[in-house]
Coordinates of C-alpha atoms in Angstrom, one line a residue:
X1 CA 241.7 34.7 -19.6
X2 CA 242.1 31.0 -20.1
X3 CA 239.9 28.8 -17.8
X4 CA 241.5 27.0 -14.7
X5 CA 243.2 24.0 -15.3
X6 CA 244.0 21.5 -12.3
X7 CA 248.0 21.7 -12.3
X8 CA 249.5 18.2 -12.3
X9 CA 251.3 17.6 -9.3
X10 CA 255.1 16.5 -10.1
X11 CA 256.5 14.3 -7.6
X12 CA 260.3 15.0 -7.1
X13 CA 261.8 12.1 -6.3
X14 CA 264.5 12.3 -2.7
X15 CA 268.1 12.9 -3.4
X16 CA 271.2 12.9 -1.6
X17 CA 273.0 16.3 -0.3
X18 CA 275.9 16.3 -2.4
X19 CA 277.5 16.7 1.4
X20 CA 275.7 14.0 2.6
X21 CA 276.9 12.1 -0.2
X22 CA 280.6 13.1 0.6
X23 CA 280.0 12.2 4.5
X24 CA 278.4 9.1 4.2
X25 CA 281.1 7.8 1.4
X26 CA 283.8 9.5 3.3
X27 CA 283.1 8.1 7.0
X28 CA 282.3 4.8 5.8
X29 CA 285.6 4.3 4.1
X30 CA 287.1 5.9 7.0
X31 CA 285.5 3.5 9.7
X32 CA 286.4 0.4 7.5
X33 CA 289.7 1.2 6.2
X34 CA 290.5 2.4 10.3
X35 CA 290.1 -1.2 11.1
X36 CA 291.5 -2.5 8.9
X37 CA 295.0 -0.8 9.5
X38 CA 294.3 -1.2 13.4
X39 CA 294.7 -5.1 12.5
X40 CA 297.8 -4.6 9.8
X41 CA 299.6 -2.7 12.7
X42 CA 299.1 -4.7 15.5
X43 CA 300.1 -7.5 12.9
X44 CA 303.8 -5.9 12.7
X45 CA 303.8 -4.6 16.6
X46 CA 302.2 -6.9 19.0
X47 CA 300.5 -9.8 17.6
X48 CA 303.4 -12.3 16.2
X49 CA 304.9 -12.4 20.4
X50 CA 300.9 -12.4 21.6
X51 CA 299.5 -14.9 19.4
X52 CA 302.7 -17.2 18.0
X53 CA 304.4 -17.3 21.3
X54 CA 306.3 -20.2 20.8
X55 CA 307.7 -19.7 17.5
X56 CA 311.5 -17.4 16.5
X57 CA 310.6 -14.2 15.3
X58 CA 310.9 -15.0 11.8
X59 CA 308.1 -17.1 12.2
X60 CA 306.5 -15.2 14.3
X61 CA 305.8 -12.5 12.3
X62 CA 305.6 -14.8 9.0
X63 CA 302.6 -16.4 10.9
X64 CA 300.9 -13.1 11.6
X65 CA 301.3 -12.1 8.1
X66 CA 299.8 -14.8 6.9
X67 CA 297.1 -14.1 9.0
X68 CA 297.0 -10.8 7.5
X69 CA 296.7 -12.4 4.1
X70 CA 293.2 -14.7 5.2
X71 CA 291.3 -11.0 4.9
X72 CA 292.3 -10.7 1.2
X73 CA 291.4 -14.3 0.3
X74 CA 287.6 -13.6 2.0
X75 CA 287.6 -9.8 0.0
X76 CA 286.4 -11.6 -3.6
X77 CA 284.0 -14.1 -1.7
X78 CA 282.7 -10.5 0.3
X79 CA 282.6 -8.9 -3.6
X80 CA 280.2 -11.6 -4.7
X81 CA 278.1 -11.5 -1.4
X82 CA 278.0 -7.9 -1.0
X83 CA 277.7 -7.1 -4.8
X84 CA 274.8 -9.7 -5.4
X85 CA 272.8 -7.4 -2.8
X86 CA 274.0 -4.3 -3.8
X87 CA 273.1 -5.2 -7.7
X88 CA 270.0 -6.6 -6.8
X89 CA 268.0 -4.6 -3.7
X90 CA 270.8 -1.6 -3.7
X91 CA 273.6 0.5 -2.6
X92 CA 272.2 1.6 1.1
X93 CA 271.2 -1.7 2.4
X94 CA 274.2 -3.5 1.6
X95 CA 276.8 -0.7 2.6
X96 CA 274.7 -1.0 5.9
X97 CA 275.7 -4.6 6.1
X98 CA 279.5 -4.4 5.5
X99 CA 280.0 -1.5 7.8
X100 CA 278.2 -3.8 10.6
X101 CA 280.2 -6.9 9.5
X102 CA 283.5 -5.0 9.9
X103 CA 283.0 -3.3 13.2
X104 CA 281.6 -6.3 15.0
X105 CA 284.2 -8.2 13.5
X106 CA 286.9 -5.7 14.8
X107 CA 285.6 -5.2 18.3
X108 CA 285.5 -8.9 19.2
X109 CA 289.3 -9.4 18.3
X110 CA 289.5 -6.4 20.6
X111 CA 288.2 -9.0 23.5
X112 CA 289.7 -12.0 22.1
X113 CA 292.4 -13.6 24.9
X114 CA 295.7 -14.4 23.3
X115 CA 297.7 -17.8 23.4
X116 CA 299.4 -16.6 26.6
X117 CA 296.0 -17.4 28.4
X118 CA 296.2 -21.0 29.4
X119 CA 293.7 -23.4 27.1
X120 CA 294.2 -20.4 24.2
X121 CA 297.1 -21.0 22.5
X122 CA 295.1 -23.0 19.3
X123 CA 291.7 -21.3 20.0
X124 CA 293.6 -17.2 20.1
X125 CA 294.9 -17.9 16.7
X126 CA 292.2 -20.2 15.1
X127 CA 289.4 -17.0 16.7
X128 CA 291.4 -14.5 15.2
X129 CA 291.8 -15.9 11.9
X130 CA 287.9 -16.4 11.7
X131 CA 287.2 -12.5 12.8
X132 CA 290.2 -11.5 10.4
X133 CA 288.2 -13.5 7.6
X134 CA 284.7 -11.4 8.6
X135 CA 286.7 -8.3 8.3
X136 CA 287.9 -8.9 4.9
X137 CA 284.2 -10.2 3.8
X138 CA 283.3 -6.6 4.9
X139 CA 285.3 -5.1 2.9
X140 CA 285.3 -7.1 0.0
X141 CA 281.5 -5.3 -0.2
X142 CA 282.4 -2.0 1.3
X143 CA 284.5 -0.4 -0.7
X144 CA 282.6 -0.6 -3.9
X145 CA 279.4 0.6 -2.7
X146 CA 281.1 4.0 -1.2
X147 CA 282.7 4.4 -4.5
X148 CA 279.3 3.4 -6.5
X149 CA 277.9 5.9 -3.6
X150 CA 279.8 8.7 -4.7
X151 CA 280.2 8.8 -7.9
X152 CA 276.3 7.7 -9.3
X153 CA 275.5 10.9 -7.4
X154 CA 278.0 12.9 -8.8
X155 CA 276.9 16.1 -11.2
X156 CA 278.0 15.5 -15.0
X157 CA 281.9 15.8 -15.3
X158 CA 282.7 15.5 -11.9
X159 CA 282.8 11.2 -11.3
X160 CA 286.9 11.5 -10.8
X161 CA 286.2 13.8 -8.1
X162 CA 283.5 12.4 -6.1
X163 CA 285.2 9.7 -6.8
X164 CA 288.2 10.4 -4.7
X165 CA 286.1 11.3 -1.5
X166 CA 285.5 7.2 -0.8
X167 CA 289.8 7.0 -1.8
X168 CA 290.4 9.5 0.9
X169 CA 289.2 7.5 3.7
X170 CA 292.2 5.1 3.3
X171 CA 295.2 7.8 4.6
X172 CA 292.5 9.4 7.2
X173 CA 291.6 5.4 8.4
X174 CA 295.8 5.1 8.4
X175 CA 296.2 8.3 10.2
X176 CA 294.0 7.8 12.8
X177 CA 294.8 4.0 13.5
X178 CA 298.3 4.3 13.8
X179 CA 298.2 7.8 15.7
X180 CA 296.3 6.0 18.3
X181 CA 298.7 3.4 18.4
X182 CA 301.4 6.2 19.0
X183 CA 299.4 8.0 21.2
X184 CA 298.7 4.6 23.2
X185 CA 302.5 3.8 22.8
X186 CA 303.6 7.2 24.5
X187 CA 301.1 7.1 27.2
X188 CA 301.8 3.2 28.2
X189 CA 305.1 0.9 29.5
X190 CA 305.8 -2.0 26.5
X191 CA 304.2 -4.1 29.1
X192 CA 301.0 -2.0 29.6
X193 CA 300.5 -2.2 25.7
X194 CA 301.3 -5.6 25.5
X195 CA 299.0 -6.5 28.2
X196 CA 295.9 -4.3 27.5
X197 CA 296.7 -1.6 25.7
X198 CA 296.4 -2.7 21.9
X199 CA 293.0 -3.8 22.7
X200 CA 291.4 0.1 22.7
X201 CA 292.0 0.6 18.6
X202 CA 289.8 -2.6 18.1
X203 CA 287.3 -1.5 21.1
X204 CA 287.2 2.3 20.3
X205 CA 286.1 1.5 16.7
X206 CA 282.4 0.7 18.0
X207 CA 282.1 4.6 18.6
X208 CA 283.0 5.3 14.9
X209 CA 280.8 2.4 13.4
X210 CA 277.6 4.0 15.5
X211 CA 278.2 6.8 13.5
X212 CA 278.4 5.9 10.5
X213 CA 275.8 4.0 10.7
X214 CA 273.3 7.4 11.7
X215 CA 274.5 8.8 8.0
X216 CA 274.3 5.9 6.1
X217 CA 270.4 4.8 7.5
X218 CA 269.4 8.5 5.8
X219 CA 270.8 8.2 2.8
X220 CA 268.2 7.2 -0.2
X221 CA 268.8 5.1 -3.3
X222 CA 271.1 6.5 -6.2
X223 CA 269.6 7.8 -9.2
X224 CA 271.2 5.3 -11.1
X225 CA 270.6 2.2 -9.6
X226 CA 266.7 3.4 -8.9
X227 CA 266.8 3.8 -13.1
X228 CA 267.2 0.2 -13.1
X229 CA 264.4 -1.0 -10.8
X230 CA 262.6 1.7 -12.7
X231 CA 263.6 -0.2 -16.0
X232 CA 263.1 -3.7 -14.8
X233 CA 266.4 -4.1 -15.2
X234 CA 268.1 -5.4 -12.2
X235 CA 270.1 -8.6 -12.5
X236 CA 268.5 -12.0 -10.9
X237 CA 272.2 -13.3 -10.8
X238 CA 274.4 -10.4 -10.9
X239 CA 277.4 -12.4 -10.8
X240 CA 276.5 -14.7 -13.3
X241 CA 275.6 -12.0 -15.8
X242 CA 278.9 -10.0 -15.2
X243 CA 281.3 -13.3 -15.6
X244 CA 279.2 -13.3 -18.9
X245 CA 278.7 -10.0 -20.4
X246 CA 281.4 -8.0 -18.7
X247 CA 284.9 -10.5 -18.9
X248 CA 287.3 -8.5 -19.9
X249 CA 286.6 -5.6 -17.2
X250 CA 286.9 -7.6 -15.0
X251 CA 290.4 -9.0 -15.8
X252 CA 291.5 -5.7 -16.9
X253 CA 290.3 -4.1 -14.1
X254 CA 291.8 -7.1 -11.8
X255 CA 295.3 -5.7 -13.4
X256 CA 294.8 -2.1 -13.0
X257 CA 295.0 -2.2 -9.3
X258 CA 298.0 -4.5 -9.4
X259 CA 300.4 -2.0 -8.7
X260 CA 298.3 0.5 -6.5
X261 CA 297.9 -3.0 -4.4
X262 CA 301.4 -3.7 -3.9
X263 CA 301.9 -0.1 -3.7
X264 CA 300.7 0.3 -0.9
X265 CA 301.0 -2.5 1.3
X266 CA 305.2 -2.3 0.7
X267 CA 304.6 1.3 1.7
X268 CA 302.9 0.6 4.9
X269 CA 303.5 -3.1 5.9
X270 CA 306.4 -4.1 4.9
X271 CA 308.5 -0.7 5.0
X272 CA 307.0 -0.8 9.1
X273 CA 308.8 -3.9 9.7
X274 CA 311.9 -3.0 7.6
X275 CA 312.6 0.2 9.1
X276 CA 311.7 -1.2 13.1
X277 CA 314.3 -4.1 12.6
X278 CA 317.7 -4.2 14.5
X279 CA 320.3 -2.7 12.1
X280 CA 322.9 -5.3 13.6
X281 CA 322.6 -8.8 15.3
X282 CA 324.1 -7.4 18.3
X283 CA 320.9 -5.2 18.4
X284 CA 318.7 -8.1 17.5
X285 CA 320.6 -10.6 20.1
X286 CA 319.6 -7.5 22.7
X287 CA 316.1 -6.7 21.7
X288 CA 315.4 -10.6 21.8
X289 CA 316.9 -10.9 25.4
X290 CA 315.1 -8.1 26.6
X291 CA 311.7 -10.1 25.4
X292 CA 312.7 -12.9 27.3
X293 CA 313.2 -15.3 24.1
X294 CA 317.1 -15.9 23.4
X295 CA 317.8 -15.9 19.6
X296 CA 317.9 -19.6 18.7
X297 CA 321.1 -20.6 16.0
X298 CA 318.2 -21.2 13.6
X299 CA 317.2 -17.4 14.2
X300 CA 320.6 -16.0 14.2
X301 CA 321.4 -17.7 10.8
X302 CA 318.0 -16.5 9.0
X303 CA 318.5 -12.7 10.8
X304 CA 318.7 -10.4 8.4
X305 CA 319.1 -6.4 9.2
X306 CA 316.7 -3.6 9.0
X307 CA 316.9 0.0 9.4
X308 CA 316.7 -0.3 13.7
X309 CA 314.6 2.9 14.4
X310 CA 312.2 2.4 16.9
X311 CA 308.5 1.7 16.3
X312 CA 307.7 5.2 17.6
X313 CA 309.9 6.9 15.1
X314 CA 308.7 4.7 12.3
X315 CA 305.2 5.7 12.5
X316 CA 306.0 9.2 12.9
X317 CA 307.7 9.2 9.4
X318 CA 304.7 6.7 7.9
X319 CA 301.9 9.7 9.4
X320 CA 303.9 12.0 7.3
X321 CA 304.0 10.1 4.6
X322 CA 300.4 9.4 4.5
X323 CA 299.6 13.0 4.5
X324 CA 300.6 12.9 0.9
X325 CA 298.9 10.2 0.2
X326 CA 295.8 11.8 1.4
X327 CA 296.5 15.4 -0.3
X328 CA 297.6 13.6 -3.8
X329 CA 293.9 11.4 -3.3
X330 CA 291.8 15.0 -3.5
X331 CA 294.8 16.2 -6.3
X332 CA 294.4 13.3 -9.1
X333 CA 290.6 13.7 -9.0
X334 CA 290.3 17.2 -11.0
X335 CA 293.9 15.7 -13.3
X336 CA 291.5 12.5 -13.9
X337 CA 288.7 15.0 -15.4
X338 CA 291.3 16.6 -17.5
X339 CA 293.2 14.5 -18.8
X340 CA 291.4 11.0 -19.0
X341 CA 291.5 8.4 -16.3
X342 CA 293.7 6.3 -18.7
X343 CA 296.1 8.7 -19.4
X344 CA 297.0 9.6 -16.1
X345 CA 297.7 6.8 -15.0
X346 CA 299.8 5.7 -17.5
X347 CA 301.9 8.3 -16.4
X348 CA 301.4 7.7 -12.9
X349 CA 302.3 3.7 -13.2
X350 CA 305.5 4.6 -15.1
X351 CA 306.8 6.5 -12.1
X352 CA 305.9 3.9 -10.1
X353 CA 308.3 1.5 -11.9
X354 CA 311.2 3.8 -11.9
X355 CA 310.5 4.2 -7.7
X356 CA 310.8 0.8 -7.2
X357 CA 314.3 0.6 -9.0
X358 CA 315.0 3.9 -7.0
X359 CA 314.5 1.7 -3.4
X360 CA 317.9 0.7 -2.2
X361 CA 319.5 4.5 -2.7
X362 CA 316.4 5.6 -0.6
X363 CA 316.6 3.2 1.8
X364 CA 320.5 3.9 2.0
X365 CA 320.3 7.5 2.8
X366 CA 319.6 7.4 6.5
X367 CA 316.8 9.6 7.9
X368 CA 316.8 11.9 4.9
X369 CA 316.7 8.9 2.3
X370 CA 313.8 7.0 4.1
X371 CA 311.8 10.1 4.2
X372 CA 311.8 10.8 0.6
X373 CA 310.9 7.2 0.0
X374 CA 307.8 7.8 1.8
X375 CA 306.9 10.9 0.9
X376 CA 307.5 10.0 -2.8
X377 CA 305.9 6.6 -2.1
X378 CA 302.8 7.7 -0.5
X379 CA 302.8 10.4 -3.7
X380 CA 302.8 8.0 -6.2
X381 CA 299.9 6.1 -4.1
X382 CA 297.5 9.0 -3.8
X383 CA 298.2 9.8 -7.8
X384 CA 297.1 6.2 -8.5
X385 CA 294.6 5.3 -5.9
X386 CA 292.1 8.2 -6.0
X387 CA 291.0 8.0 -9.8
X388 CA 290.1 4.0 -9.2
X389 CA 287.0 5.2 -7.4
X390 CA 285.9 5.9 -10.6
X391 CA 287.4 4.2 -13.2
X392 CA 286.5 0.6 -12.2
X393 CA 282.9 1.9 -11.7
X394 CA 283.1 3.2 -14.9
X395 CA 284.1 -0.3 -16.9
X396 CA 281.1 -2.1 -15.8
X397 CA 277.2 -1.8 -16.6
X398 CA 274.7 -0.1 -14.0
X399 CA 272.9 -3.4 -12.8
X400 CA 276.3 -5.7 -12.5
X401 CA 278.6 -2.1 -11.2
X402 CA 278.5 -2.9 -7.3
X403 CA 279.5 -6.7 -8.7
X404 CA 281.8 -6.1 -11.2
X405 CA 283.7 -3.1 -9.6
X406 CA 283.9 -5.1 -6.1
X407 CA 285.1 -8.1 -8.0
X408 CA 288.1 -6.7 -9.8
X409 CA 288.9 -4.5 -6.8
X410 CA 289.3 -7.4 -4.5
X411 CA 290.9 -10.0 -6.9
X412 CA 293.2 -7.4 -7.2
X413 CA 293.9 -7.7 -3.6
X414 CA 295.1 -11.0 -3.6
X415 CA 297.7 -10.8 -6.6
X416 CA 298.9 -7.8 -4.7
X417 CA 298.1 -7.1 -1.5
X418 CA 297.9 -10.8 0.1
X419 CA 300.9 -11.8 -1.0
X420 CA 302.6 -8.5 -0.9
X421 CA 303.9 -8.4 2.6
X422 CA 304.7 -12.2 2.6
X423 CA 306.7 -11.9 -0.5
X424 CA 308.5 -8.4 0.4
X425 CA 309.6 -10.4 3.6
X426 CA 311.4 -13.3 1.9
X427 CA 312.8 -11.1 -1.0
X428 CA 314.3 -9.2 1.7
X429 CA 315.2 -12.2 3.3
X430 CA 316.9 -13.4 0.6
X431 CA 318.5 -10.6 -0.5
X432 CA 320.7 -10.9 2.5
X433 CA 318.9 -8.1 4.3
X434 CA 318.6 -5.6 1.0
X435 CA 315.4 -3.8 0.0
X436 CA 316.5 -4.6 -3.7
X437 CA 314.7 -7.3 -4.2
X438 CA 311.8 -5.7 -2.8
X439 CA 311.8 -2.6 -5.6
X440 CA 312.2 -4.8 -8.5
X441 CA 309.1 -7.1 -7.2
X442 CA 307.2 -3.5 -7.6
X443 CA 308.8 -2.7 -10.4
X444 CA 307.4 -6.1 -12.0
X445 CA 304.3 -5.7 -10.9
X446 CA 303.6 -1.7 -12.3
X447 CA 304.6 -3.1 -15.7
X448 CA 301.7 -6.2 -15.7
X449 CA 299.4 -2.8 -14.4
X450 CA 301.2 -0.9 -17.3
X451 CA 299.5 -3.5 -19.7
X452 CA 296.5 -3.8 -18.8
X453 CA 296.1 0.0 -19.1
X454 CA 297.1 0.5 -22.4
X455 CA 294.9 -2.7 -23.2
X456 CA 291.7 -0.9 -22.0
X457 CA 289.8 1.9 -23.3
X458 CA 288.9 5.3 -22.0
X459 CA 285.6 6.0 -19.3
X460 CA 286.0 9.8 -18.7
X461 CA 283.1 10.0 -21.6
X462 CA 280.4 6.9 -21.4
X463 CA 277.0 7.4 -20.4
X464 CA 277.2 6.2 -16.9
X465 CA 273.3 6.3 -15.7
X466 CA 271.8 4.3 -19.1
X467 CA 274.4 1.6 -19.3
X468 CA 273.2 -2.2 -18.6
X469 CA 274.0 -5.6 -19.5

């Protein structure tokens, strides 16, 4: 018998439960993205008469766009802020800070008084421009961490589909924001809503932000990033290092999300606003009277005609909608593995610019029409949305990823989504009251996205724990 030898102890470093990996991607996404669309509906429903009350209604609800738009100009200043902490002491902390960031930010525009409160009407608006701009430095950081989150803890061959769990927090956040809203609508007069009501989305996200933040405090570091403290390897200047070494990701990843960007913000924004306008001025001389603010001459010559269903209606028909576009999330994660990231979405943004071509015989088909352009919509969203949780992670080295991915992503969001809304409104606008406009502006868009992708290579394949700059 041999002799006794002292058996080395082997330390096995923590890891994360591949479901608390799930959760803590999941609910974070969930919480921020929830905010997010409690703002952009509020934006459409109550806050152009609250806060602009002494503009027409064009102006109105040109003014709260724009202030819809300040979040996606602070998302690429929140993706060098975030990312420089995420690349240099890790993912927890800094997914720590931007859910905080976002939920205080949301619950104070929750208590904010509106320019109807005497001595408010510059301070409402000036207050919630400032909050608005916190919420998109929040998640100008957030997003990229719960994607980096996911998928650098993800087993071999499965990024695309831990990479979809972060994606699916958008319909969920959209699904319960705007449910609330409907719920709140139901339950409460115009005036009660008007009054008070809108103010429980923004105050009831505090209970959703406590508990995220219970799963995200027990998470540990990825194996991946805690390779490159390991290494030596982390980036003094993150950002600096991936404007130098990593260019071209990051303007081919800016381009990628074009279209999923403008995708989705016609789909929920602008087709809300579209579809809840009067059909004829008659209607929108009537819904104005019934506000107490007359249509001016300037108003009645800029009016241009929507669908006229009700608000209530609408969102009904957008929850449905989103339910694809949560299903079609979890579905493009196992096509990603199979066929390629790149591939797929080829395919994917080539139906995209045929949709928008298809948007006026949609729009045109009454009840039956606008339901197949959501569903179809929300389709093509979830197709193209859910494989970016890993495919801009996947274009950038381990110690500039949280930076690099975080920077495309929300550059992205100001060629498409901050001007998106603004832009769909005066195309319609100018179109006389036609969606045509709109669909070619999509259309436009899909092909630039169309480019890009056939300019860049596959990921599916690379190495993705013993990759730096």
């Amino acid at each position: 018998m041999s002799s006794p030898q002292q058996a080395e102890s082997v330390v096995i470093p923590p890891a994360n439960s591949r479901g608390r990996v799930i959760v803590a991607s999941l609910i974070g996404t969930t919480i921020e993205f929830y905010d997010f669309y409690v703002y952009a509906t509020a934006a459409v429903l109550v806050f152009p008469a609250l806060f602009f009350p002494n503009a027409d209604a064009a102006t109105q609800l040109l003014s709260s766009f724009a202030i819809f738009g300040v979040a996606f100009v602070a998302r690429p200043l929140g993706s060098i802020v975030f990312g420089h902490f995420g690349d240099k002491i890790g993912r927890k902390g800094t997914l720590v800070a931007s859910l905080l960031t976002m939920g205080i930010a949301t619950f104070l525009i929750g208590c904010l008084p509106t320019a109807l409160v005497p001595g408010w009407t510059f301070w409402a608006p000036a207050l919630l421009v400032v909050f608005r701009f916190a919420q998109g430095l929040a998640l100008g950081g957030e997003w990229s961490g719960a994607a980096l989150l996911a998928t650098e803890n993800a087993p071999a061959g499965k990024r695309a589909i831990y990479g979809t769990f972060p994606q699916l927090g958008a319909p969920i956040g959209f699904i319960l924001a705007n449910a609330l809203f409907l719920a709140l609508s139901f339950g409460l007069t115009t005036a009660q809503f008007s009054a008070w009501g809108w103010r429980i989305p923004f105050l009831l996200s505090s209970v959703m932000v406590i508990i995220g933040l219970y799963v995200r405090l027990k998470l540990v570091e990825t194996p991946a990033f805690q390779k490159v403290i390991d290494q030596g390897e982390v980036s003094k200047l993150p950002v600096g290092r991936v404007f130098k070494t990593s260019w071209r990701p990051l303007i081919l990843g800016t381009f990628v999300m074009l279209a999923t960007y403008v995708l989705f913000y016609l789909m929920t924004t602008f087709t809300l606003s579209y579809g809840t306008a009067p059909a004829t001025l008659a209607a929108a001389k009537a819904k104005a009277v019934a506000a107490g603010k007359p249509m001016t001459e300037a108003a009645i010559d800029s009016w241009v005609a929507g669908l006229g269903y009700t608000r209530n209606e609408f969102l009904i028909m957008l929850i449905v909608g989103v339910v694809f576009f949560g299903i079609f999330t979890l579905v493009s994660g196992p096509l990603a593995e199979k066929y390629g990231r790149r591939k797929m979405l080829l395919w994917v943004t080539g139906a995209i610019t045929a949709f928008g071509l298809a948007f006026v015989p949609l729009f045109g088909g009454g009840i039956v029409g606008v339901m197949a352009l959501l569903i179809i919509g929300f389709t093509l969203m979830g197709l193209t949305f859910g494989p970016m949780g890993a495919l801009l992670p996947e274009m950038f080295p381990t110690n500039v990823r949280y930076t690099g991915s975080a920077i495309s992503y929300n550059m992205s969001s100001i060629l498409g989504a901050a001007v998106a809304p603004f832009i769909a409104v005066a195309l319609w606008q100018a179109a006389g009251g036609s969606p045509v406009l709109v669909g070619v502006y999509l259309s436009s868009m899909a092909v630039l996205t169309l480019i890009a992708l056939f300019l860049m290579k596959e990921t599916r394949d690379l190495d993705y724990n013993a990759n730096v700059s």
